[in-house]
Every structure is written in C-alpha cells, then in structure tokens.
Short mmCIF file of C-alpha atoms in Angstrom, two decimals:
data_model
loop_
_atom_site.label_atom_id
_atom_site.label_comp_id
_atom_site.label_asym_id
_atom_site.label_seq_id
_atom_site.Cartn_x
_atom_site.Cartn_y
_atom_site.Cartn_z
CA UNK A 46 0.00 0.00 0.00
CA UNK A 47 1.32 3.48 -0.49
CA UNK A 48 -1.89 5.44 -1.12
CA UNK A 49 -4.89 5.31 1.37
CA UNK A 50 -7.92 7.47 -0.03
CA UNK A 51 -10.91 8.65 2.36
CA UNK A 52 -14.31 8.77 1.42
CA UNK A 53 -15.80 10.92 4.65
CA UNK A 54 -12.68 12.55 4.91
CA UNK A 55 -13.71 15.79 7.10
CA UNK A 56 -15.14 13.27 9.73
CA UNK A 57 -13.28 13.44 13.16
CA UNK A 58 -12.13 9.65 13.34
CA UNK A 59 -11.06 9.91 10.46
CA UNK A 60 -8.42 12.91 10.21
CA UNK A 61 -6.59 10.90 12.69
CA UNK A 62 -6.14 8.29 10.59
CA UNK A 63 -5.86 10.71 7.34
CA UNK A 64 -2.71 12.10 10.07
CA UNK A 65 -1.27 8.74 11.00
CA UNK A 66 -0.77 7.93 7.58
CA UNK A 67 0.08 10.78 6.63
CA UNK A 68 3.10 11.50 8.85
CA UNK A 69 3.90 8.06 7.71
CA UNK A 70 4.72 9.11 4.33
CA UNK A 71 1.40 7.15 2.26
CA UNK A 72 -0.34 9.87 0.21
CA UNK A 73 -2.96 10.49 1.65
CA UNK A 74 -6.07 11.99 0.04
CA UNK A 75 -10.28 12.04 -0.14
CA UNK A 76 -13.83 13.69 -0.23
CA UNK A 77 -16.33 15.18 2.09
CA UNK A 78 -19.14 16.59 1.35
CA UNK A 79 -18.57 20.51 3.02
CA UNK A 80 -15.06 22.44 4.31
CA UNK A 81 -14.57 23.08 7.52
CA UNK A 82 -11.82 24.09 10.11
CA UNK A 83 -11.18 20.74 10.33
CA UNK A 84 -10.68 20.13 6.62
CA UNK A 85 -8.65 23.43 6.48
CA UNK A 86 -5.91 21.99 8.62
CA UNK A 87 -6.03 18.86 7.06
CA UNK A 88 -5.59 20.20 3.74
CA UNK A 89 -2.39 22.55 5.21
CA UNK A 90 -0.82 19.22 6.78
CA UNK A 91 -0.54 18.01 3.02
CA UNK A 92 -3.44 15.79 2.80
CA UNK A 93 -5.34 16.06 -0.81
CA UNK A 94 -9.57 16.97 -0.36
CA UNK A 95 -11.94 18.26 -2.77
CA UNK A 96 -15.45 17.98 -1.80
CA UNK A 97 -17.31 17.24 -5.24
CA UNK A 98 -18.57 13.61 -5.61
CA UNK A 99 -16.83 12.99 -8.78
CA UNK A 100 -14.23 10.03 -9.58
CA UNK A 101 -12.54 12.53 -11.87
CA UNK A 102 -11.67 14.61 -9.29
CA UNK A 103 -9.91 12.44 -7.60
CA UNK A 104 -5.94 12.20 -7.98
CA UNK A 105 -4.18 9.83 -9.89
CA UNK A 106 -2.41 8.58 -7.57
CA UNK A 107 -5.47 7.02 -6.19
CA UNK A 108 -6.39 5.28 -8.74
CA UNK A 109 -4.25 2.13 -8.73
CA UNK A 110 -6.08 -0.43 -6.78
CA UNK A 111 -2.81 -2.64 -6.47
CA UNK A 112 -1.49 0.22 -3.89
CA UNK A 113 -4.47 2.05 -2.73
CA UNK A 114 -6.74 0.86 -0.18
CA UNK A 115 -10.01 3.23 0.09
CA UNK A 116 -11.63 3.70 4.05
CA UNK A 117 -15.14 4.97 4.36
CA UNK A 118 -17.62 5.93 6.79
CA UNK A 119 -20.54 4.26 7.31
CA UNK A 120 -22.73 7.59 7.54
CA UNK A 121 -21.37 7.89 3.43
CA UNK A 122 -24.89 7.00 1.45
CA UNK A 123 -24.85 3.87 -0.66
CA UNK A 124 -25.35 5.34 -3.98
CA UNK A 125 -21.97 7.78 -3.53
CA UNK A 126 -20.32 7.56 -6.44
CA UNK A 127 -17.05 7.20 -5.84
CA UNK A 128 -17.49 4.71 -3.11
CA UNK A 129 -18.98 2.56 -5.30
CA UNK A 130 -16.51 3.43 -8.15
CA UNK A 131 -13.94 2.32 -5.94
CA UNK A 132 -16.11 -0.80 -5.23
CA UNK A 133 -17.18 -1.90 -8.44
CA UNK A 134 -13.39 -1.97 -9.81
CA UNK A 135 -11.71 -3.86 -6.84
CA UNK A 136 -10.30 -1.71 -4.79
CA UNK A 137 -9.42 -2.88 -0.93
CA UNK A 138 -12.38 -1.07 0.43
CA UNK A 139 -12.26 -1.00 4.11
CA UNK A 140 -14.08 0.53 7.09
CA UNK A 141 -12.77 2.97 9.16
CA UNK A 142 -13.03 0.88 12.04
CA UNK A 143 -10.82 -2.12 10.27
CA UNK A 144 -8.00 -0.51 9.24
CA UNK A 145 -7.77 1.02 13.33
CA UNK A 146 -8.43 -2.69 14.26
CA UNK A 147 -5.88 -3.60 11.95
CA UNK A 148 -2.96 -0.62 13.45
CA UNK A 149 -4.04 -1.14 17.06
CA UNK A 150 -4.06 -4.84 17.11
CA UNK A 151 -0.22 -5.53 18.18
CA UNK A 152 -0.52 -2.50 20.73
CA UNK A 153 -2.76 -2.64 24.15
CA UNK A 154 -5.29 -0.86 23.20
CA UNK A 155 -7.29 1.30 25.97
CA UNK A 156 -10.69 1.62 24.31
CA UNK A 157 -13.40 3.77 25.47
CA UNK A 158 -17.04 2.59 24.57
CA UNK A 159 -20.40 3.97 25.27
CA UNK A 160 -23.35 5.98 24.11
CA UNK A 161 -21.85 9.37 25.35
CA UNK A 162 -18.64 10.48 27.43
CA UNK A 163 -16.34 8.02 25.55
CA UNK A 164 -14.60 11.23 23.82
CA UNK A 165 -14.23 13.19 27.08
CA UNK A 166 -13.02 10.23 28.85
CA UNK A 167 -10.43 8.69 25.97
CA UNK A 168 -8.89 12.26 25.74
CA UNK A 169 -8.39 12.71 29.36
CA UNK A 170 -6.85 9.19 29.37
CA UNK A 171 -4.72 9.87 26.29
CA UNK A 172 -3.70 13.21 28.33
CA UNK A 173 -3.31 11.49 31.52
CA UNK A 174 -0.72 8.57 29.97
CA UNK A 175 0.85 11.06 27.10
CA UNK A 176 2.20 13.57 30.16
CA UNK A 177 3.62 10.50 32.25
CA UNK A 178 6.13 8.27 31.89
CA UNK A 179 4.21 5.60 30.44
CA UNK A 180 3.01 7.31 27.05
CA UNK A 181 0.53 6.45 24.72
CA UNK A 182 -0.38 6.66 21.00
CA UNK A 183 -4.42 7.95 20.81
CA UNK A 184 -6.70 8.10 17.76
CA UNK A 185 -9.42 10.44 19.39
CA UNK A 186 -13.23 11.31 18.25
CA UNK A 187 -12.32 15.29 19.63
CA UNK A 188 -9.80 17.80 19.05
CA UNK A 189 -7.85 17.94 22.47
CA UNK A 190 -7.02 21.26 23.61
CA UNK A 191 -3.74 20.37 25.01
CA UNK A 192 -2.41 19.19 21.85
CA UNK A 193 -4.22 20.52 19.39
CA UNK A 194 -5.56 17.52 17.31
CA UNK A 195 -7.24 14.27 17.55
CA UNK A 196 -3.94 12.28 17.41
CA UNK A 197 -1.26 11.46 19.18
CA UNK A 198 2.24 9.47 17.82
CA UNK A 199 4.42 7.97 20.48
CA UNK A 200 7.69 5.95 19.10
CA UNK A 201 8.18 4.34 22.43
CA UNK A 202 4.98 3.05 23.71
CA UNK A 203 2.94 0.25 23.27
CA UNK A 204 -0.26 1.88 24.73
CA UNK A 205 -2.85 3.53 22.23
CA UNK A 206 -6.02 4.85 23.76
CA UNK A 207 -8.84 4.70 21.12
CA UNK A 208 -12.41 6.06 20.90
CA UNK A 209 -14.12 2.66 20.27
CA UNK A 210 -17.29 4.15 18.35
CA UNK A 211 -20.82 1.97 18.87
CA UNK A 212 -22.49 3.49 15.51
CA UNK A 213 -22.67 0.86 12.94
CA UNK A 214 -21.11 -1.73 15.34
CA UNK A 215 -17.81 -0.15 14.04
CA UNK A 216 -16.24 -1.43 18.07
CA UNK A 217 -16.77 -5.06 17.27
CA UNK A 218 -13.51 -4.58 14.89
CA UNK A 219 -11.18 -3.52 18.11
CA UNK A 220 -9.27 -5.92 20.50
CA UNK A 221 -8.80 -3.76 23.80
CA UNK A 222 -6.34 -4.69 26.09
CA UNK A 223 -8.78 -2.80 28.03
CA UNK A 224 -11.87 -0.85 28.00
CA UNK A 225 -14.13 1.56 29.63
CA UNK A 226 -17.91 1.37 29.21
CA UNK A 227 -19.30 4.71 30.26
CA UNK A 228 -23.00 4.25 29.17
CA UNK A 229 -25.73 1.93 27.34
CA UNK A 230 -28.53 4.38 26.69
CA UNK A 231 -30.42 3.66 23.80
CA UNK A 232 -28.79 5.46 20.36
CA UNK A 233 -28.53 4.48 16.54
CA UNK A 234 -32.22 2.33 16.53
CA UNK A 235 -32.00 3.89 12.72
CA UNK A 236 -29.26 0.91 12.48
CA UNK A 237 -29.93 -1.36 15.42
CA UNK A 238 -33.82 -1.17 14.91
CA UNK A 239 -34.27 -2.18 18.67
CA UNK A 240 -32.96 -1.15 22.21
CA UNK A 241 -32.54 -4.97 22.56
CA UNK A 242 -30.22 -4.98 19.50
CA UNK A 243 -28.22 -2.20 20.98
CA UNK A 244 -27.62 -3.71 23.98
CA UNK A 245 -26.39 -6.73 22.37
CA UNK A 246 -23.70 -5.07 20.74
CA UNK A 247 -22.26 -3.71 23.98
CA UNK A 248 -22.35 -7.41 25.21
CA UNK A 249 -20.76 -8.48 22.57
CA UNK A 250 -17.96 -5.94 22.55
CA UNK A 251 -17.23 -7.13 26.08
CA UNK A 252 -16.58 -10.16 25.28
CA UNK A 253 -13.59 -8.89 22.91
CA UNK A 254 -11.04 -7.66 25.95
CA UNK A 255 -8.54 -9.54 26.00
CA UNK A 256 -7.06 -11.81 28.72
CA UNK A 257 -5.09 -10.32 31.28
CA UNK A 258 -6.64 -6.90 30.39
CA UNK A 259 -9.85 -5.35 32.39
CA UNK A 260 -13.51 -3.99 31.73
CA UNK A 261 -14.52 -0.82 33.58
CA UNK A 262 -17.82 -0.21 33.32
CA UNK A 263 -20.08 2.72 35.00
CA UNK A 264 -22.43 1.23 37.65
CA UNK A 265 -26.01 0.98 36.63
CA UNK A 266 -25.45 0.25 32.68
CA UNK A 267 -28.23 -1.67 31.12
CA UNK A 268 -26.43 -3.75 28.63
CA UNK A 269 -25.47 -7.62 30.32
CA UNK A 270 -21.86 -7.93 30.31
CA UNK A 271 -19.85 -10.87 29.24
CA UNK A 272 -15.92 -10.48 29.61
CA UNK A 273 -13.62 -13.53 28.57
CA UNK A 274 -12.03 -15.60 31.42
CA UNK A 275 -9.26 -13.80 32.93
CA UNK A 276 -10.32 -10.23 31.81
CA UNK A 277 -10.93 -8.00 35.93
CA UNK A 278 -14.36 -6.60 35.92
CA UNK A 279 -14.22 -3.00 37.77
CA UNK A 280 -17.30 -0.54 37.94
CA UNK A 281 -16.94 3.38 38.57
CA UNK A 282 -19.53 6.14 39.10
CA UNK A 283 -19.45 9.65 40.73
CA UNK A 284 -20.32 8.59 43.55
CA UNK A 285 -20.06 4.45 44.47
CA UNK A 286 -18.68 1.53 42.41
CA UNK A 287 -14.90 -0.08 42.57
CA UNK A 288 -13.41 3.67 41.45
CA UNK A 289 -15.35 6.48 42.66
CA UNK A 290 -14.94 10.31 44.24
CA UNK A 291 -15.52 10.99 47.58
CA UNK A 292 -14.82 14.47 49.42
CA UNK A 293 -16.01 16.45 46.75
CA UNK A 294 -15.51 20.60 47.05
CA UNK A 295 -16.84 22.79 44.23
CA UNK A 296 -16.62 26.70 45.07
CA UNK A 297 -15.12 29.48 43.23
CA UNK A 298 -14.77 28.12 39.81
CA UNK A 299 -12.66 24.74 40.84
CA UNK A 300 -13.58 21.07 41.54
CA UNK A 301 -11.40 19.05 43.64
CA UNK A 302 -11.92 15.50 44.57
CA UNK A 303 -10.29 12.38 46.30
CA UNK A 304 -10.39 9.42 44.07
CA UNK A 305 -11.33 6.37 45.64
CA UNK A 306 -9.40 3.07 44.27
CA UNK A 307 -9.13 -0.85 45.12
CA UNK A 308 -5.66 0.04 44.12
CA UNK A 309 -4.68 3.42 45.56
CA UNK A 310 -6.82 6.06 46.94
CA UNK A 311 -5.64 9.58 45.43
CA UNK A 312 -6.10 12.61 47.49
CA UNK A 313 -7.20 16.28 46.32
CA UNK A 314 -7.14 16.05 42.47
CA UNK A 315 -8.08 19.36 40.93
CA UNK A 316 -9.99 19.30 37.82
CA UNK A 317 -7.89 21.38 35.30
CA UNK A 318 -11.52 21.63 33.32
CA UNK A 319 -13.24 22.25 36.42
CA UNK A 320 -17.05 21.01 35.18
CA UNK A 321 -19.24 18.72 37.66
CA UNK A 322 -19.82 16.06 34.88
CA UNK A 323 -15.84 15.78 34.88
CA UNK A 324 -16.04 14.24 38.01
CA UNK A 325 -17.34 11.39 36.78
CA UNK A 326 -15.22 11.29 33.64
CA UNK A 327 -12.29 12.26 35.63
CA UNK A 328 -12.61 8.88 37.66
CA UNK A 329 -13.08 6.31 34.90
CA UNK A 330 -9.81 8.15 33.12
CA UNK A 331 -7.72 7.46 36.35
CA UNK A 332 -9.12 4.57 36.89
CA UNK A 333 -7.92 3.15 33.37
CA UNK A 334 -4.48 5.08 33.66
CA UNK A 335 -4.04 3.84 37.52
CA UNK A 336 -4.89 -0.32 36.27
CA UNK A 337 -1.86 0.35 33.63
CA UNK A 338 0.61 2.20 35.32
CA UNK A 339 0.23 5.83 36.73
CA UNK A 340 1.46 6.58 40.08
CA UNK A 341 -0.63 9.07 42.18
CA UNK A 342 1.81 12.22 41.29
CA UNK A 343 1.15 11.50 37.65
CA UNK A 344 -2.20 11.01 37.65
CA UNK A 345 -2.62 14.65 39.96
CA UNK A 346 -0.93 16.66 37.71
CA UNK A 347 -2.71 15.07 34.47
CA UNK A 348 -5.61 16.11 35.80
CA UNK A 349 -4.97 19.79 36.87
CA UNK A 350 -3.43 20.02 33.24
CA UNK A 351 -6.19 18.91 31.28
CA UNK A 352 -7.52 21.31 29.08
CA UNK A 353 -10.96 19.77 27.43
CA UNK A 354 -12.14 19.04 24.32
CA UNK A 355 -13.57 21.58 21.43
CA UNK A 356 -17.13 21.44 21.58
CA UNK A 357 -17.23 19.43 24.96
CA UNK A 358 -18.45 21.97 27.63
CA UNK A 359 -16.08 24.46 25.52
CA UNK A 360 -16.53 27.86 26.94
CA UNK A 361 -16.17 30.54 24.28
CA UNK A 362 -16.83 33.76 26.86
CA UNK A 363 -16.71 33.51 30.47
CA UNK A 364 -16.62 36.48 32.49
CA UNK A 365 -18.78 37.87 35.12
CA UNK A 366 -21.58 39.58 32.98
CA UNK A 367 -21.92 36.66 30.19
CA UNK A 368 -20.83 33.33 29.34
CA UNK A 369 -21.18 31.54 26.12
CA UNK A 370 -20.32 27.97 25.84
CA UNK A 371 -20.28 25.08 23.07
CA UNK A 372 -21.38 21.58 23.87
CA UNK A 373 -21.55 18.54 21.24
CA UNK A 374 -24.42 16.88 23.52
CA UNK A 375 -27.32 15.39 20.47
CA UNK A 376 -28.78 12.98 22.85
CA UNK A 377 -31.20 12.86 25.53
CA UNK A 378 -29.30 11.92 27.96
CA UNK A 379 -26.06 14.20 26.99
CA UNK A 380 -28.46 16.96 27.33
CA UNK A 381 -29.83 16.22 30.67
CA UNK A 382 -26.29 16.03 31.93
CA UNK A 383 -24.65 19.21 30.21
CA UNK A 384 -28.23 20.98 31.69
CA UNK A 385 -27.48 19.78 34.95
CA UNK A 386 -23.78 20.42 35.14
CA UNK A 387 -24.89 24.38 34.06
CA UNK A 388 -27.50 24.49 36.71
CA UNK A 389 -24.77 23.40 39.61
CA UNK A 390 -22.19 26.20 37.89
CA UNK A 391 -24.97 28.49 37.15
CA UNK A 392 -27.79 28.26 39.95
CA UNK A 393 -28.51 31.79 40.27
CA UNK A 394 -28.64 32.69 36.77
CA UNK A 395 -30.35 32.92 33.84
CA UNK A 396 -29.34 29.44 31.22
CA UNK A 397 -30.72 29.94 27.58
CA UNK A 398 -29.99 27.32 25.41
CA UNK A 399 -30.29 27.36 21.31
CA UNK A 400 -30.28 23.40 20.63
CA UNK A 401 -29.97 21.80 16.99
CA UNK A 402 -31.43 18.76 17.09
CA UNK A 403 -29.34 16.32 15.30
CA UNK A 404 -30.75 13.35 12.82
CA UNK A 405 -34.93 12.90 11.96
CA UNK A 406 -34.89 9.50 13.32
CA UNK A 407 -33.23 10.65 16.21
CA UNK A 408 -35.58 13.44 17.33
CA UNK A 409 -38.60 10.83 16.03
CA UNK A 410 -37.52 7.94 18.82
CA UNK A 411 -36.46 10.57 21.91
CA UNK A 412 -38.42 14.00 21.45
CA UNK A 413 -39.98 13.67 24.41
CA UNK A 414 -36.86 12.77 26.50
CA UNK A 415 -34.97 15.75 24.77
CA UNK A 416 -37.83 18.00 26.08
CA UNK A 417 -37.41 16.46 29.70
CA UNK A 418 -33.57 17.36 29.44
CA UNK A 419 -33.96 21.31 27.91
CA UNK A 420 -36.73 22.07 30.62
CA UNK A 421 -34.07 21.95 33.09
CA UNK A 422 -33.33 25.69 31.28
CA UNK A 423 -34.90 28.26 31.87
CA UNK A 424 -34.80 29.52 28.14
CA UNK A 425 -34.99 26.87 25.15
CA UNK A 426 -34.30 27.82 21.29
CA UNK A 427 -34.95 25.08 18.73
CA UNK A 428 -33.57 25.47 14.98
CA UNK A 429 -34.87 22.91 12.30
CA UNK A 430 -33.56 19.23 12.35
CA UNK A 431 -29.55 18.56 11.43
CA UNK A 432 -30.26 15.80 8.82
CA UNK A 433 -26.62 14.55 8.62
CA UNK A 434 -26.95 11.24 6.83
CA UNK A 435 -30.51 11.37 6.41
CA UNK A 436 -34.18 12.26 4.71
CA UNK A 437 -36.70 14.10 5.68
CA UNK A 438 -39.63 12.09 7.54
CA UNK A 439 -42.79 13.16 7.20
CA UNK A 440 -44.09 14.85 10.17
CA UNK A 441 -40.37 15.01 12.52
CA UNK A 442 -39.91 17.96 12.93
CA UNK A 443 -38.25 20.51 16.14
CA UNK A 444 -42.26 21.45 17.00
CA UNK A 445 -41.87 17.70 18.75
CA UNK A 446 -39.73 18.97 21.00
CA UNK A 447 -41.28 21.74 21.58
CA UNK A 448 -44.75 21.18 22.23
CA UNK A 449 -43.91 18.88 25.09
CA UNK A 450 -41.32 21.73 26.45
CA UNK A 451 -42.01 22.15 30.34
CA UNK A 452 -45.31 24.29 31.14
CA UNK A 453 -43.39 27.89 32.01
CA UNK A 454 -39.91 27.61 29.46
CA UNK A 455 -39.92 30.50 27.64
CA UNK A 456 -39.65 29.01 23.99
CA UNK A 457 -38.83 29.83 20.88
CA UNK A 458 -38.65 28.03 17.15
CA UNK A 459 -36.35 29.74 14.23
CA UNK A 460 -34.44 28.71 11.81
CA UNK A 461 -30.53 28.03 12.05
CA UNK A 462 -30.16 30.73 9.41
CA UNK A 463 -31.70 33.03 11.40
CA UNK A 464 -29.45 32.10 14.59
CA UNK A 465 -27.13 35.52 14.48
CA UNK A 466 -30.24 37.24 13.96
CA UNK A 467 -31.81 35.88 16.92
CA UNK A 468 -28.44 36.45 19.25
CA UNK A 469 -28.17 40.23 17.93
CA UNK A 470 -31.67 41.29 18.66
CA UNK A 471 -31.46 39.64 22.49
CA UNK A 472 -29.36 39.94 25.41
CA UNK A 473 -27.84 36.82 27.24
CA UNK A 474 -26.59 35.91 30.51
CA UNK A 475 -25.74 31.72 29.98
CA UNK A 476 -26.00 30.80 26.57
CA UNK A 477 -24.75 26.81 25.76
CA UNK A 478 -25.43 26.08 22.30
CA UNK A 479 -26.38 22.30 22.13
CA UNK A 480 -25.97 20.01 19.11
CA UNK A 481 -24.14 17.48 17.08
CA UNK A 482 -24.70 19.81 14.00
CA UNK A 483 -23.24 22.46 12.28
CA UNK A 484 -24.35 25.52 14.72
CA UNK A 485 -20.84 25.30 16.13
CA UNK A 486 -19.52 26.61 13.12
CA UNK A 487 -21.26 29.92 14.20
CA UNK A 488 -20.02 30.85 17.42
CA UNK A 489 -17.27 32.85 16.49
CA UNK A 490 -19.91 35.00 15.38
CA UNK A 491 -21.96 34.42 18.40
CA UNK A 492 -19.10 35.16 20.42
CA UNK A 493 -18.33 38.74 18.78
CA UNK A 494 -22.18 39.48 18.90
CA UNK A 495 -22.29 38.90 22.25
CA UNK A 496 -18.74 40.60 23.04
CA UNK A 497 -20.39 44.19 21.53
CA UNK A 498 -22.84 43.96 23.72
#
C-alpha cells in the first residue's frame, strides 16, 4: 500500500487516521461533502480533499487499486459515487473501524465505549498517559485542547487509547487490552432497529477484551456484560462503584476530589476543566491510567493540566456579565447532563440554550426525553432538524420537541439561518449552544455578537 484514499474525509475519526498515515509518508487523500476548520488543517498538513462527488476529481495517484486501499464511513450514502466506483473496480475497500483494528491490534489498546462520554473520557486518558512516563499513541473522536488535534504518535509506547465508536457496530472490529464502558442508553435504533439490539452489541464488545486486560464499566449500565475468562471486571460512578470520588468541594470556579481506588486512593485532584460532569469522567480516566501504570503524582498533575475538548463543555466567553459555551451533547441523555452540570455552575442565573437537534430519526424515537432534558433551562431555542446522513420524515420535525417543552420555558422556534439574527436582537446571561450539528460553526460569530454587547 502506499496510497490510502478517504471517502468521509472531514469526519473526526477519520483525520486521525488521514494524520497517522500521513506522517507516515502514504499519500494520503479524499472527499467530504462541506469544508470546515477541520478540513482546512487537514488540507495545510498536506493531505489532498476536494469535496465534489466525482471520480474525476480524484488524484491519480489514487487510482491504482494494487497500492491504494479506500476507508469509508458508514454515515457515506450507498449510492456515492465514488465509493462505489472504488467498489465496483476492486479496490481494498475497508471501514474505518478495520483498518484502526488492523494498526491497534499488536498495541494494548485502551478503548473507550459507550453511548456518550467516551470522547471526554479517551482524551483525558490519552492526556493522563501522554504527560507520564508511560506514554501512549491515541486516535481520538475530539480535538484535544492540550495538543491541538485528535492524534497522538508515540515511538516508544505500546499503549494507544482509542475512541471505540458503537455506531454501525464499528467497536466489534477492536481488540482492547482494556476498556471503559461509560453508558448503554439507547442510540442508533435507525441501524440497530431495537434497544434490545443495541444492547447486544455492547455485550458483545465485552466479550472482545482480552485476557489479562480489564472492563470498567459505570455502575447501573443496562447492557449484560460478558468479559472472557481472565479479563478483571471493575465498575466506577461519581459517587459508588470499585473507582469512585468521595470528598467532593466545588466553590469558586474549581472542583477538587479524592479518588477512591481498590488500588490506591488519590487525594485532592483538581480538575484542570473544572465542570461537575468531569467528576465522573475524571474517575473512569484514572481509573484506566491507575490499572496500567500511573502513580498518584502522575495522575494529579494530568488532571490539573487537562484542558478539554472543542465542543465538549467548551466555553467561548466567560466572564462575570456573560458566558457563552459550546457543547456537542445530540442525545437525551447528553443533554440532561450538560443541563445539569450548568445548573450546579450556574444556579442563580439565567441558562438559555439554542439546541440543533441532530438526525430525523433521532428526534422521532427521543423527542420527548430531549424535552425532559432542555426544561431543566430556563430559556430553550430550537432550529430545524440537522439531517446529517438522512431524509426528511414526514411529520419530525423541532415542534416535537417543543410542544412537550415544560409548562413555564420561555420558547422559541427559528431557523438556524436566522441564529445571528436571533443572538443580535437579544441579550444573554448563559448561553450553551447544544448540538451534534453544524451551529458550532457559528459561534465565532456568536461570540463577537455577544462581546459588543
């Protein structure tokens, strides 16, 4: 192989791959359907996108299928045509997931599964190991603040900590050493069809750690676990389980915590992203790092020094008259807990949130749950539906969530076009703008609005 062309190339998983490669000298190329920041860096690392769906536009160099191997993602339609260019002529055609089976497989690979807080958790891991004297190679579904990208290259160490991704059963390719399971909620029934199904798949990804490795999983989780003979079982939460915090003080903008271990209790760790739902996070990180290596000074000063993830909690403005933030939370249950981590910051102000709900089938199965979660607010602002992958469905639309909003929210529909409108003619105290979608791409602008006030 010495060209590796991506079909979803813009995707977050996959620009660390497009980078591994990439700074392994394979040419490294591909599509996606809109630029982006993301895509702008990629493109100034060396790494060959266009974003028209058309097999003519694609480099020569690509076009060899005895030295190209083509990785897609499974949110690419079926009738793309150059995926199925590439198919119908014999390429290798590989899924994302495979080929980082196929580089992780001779490496212990600390894998962090579940239906939301698996990016949060694997990048304050990945931090955790990188800054001691362990190391670690990561291929991360965020950008991580502290370093700037999604990736992370060791030469020395055999650790790489990997977001193993549930959506399409992509996880089922990995073989962690060990693995964190940070939640089973019900997500993806456009693929899995039932909750059932879903929770299947999380059994069956235990079953996958090796032996001699460990599962961590967060107390409470629906899905039956089934780890191999000789893989530890541990379980974490906030607040009980194997690895949990006790002691907790939250006062003046910090968080600090002892962290309760079978292995080593650590006192006074100081969240350097000091957000209540990083309490939680923050203990099934250490908890992975502690089980493989990191001594209590190590896994202190990881901590203090972790900086987040873009669009994670991701505080644009912060000051004493207005604060603007940026969180990726699309479901329910993500939305309930970035609501409830702003009302324990926040309880004596004003929260407004402008939310994007993200997929048709998505809002179709949980609108009433993501209604539960935003009347937590005291302000909620829905734009039309994010379609991502998807069509239209008759009748799904953001007046679902809204019509079962709280009795007493002030509420209000627009569309996303009409977001910078909305933020210029109003003034704010907390806004959090919610979503997996594109809104994000807007709060530079929001931020500036808001800063001119």
């Amino acid at each position: 192989m010495k060209a590796i062309y991506f079909i979803g190339a813009g995707g977050i998983g996959m620009s660390a791959l497009e980078r591994y490669f990439n700074q392994n000298g394979y040419k490294v190329g591909g599509y996606d359907k809109t630029p982006s920041a993301l895509t702008d860096s990629l493109i100034s690392e060396g790494i060959d996108i266009h974003f028209e769906d058309n097999i003519d536009a694609v480099d020569k160099a690509f076009k060899d299928k005895e030295s190209t191997v083509v990785c897609y993602t499974p949110a690419i339609p079926k009738d793309h045509g150059e995926l199925n260019y590439f198919l119908q002529n014999g390429f290798m055609v590989m899924k994302r997931a495979q080929i980082l089976g196929m580089l992780t497989a001779d490496k212990k690979g600390l894998c962090f599964a579940g239906t939301h807080g698996k990016t949060t958790t694997s990048t304050m891991c990945a931090h955790l190991m990188h800054q001691s004297s362990l190391d670690c190679n990561a291929f991360l579904g965020g950008i991580s603040k502290n370093y700037g990208t999604n990736y992370i290259l060791s030469e020395n160490s055999d650790f790489v900590v990997i977001e193993a991704d549930e959506f399409d059963r992509s996880f089922h390719w990995l073989r962690p050493w060990m693995s964190v399971i940070t939640s089973t909620d019900a997500d993806h029934l456009d693929i899995y069809g039932t909750e059932e199904a879903y929770l299947e798949s999380f059994r069956h990804y235990s079953t996958l750690i090796k032996p001699g490795g460990a599962l961590i999983v967060k107390e409470g989780i629906k899905a039956k676990i089934e780890p191999q003979e000789g893989v530890r079982l541990y379980t974490y939460s906030r607040n009980c389980g194997d690895f949990h915090a006790e002691n907790i003080r939250i006062a003046n903008g910090t968080i600090t915590f002892d962290f309760i271990s079978p292995i080593e209790t650590v006192c006074n760790v100081a969240l350097g992203q000091p957000i209540p739902v990083n309490i939680e996070n923050g203990v099934a990180a250490m908890a992975m790092a502690q089980l493989n290596g990191l001594t209590a000074e190590e896994l202190r000063k990881g901590m203090e020094t972790y900086g987040g993830v873009d669009r994670r909690f991701d505080f644009k403005i912060k000051d004493s008259r207005h604060v603007l933030l940026s969180d990726y939370a699309h479901h329910p249950k993500e939305v309930m807990q970035s609501a409830m981590s702003l009302r324990e910051l926040y309880s004596d102000r004003k929260i407004t949130a402008i939310f994007q709900p993200h997929l048709y089938t998505r809002t179709r199965d949980f609108y009433k749950e993501f209604a539960e979660a935003l009347s937590v607010l005291d302000e909620v602002v829905l734009t039309d539906i994010y379609p991502a992958r998807e069509q239209p469905i008759e009748g799904v639309t953001s007046q679902l969530i809204y019509d079962n909003l709280a009795e007493g929210i002030s509420k209000t529909l627009i569309k996303s076009t009409e977001v910078l409108d909305f933020v210029s003619s109003r003034d704010f105290d907390v806004l959090v703008i919610l979503g997996a979608g594109d809104l994000d791409n807007k709060c530079g602008e929001i931020a500036e609005i808001i800063k001119k006030k």
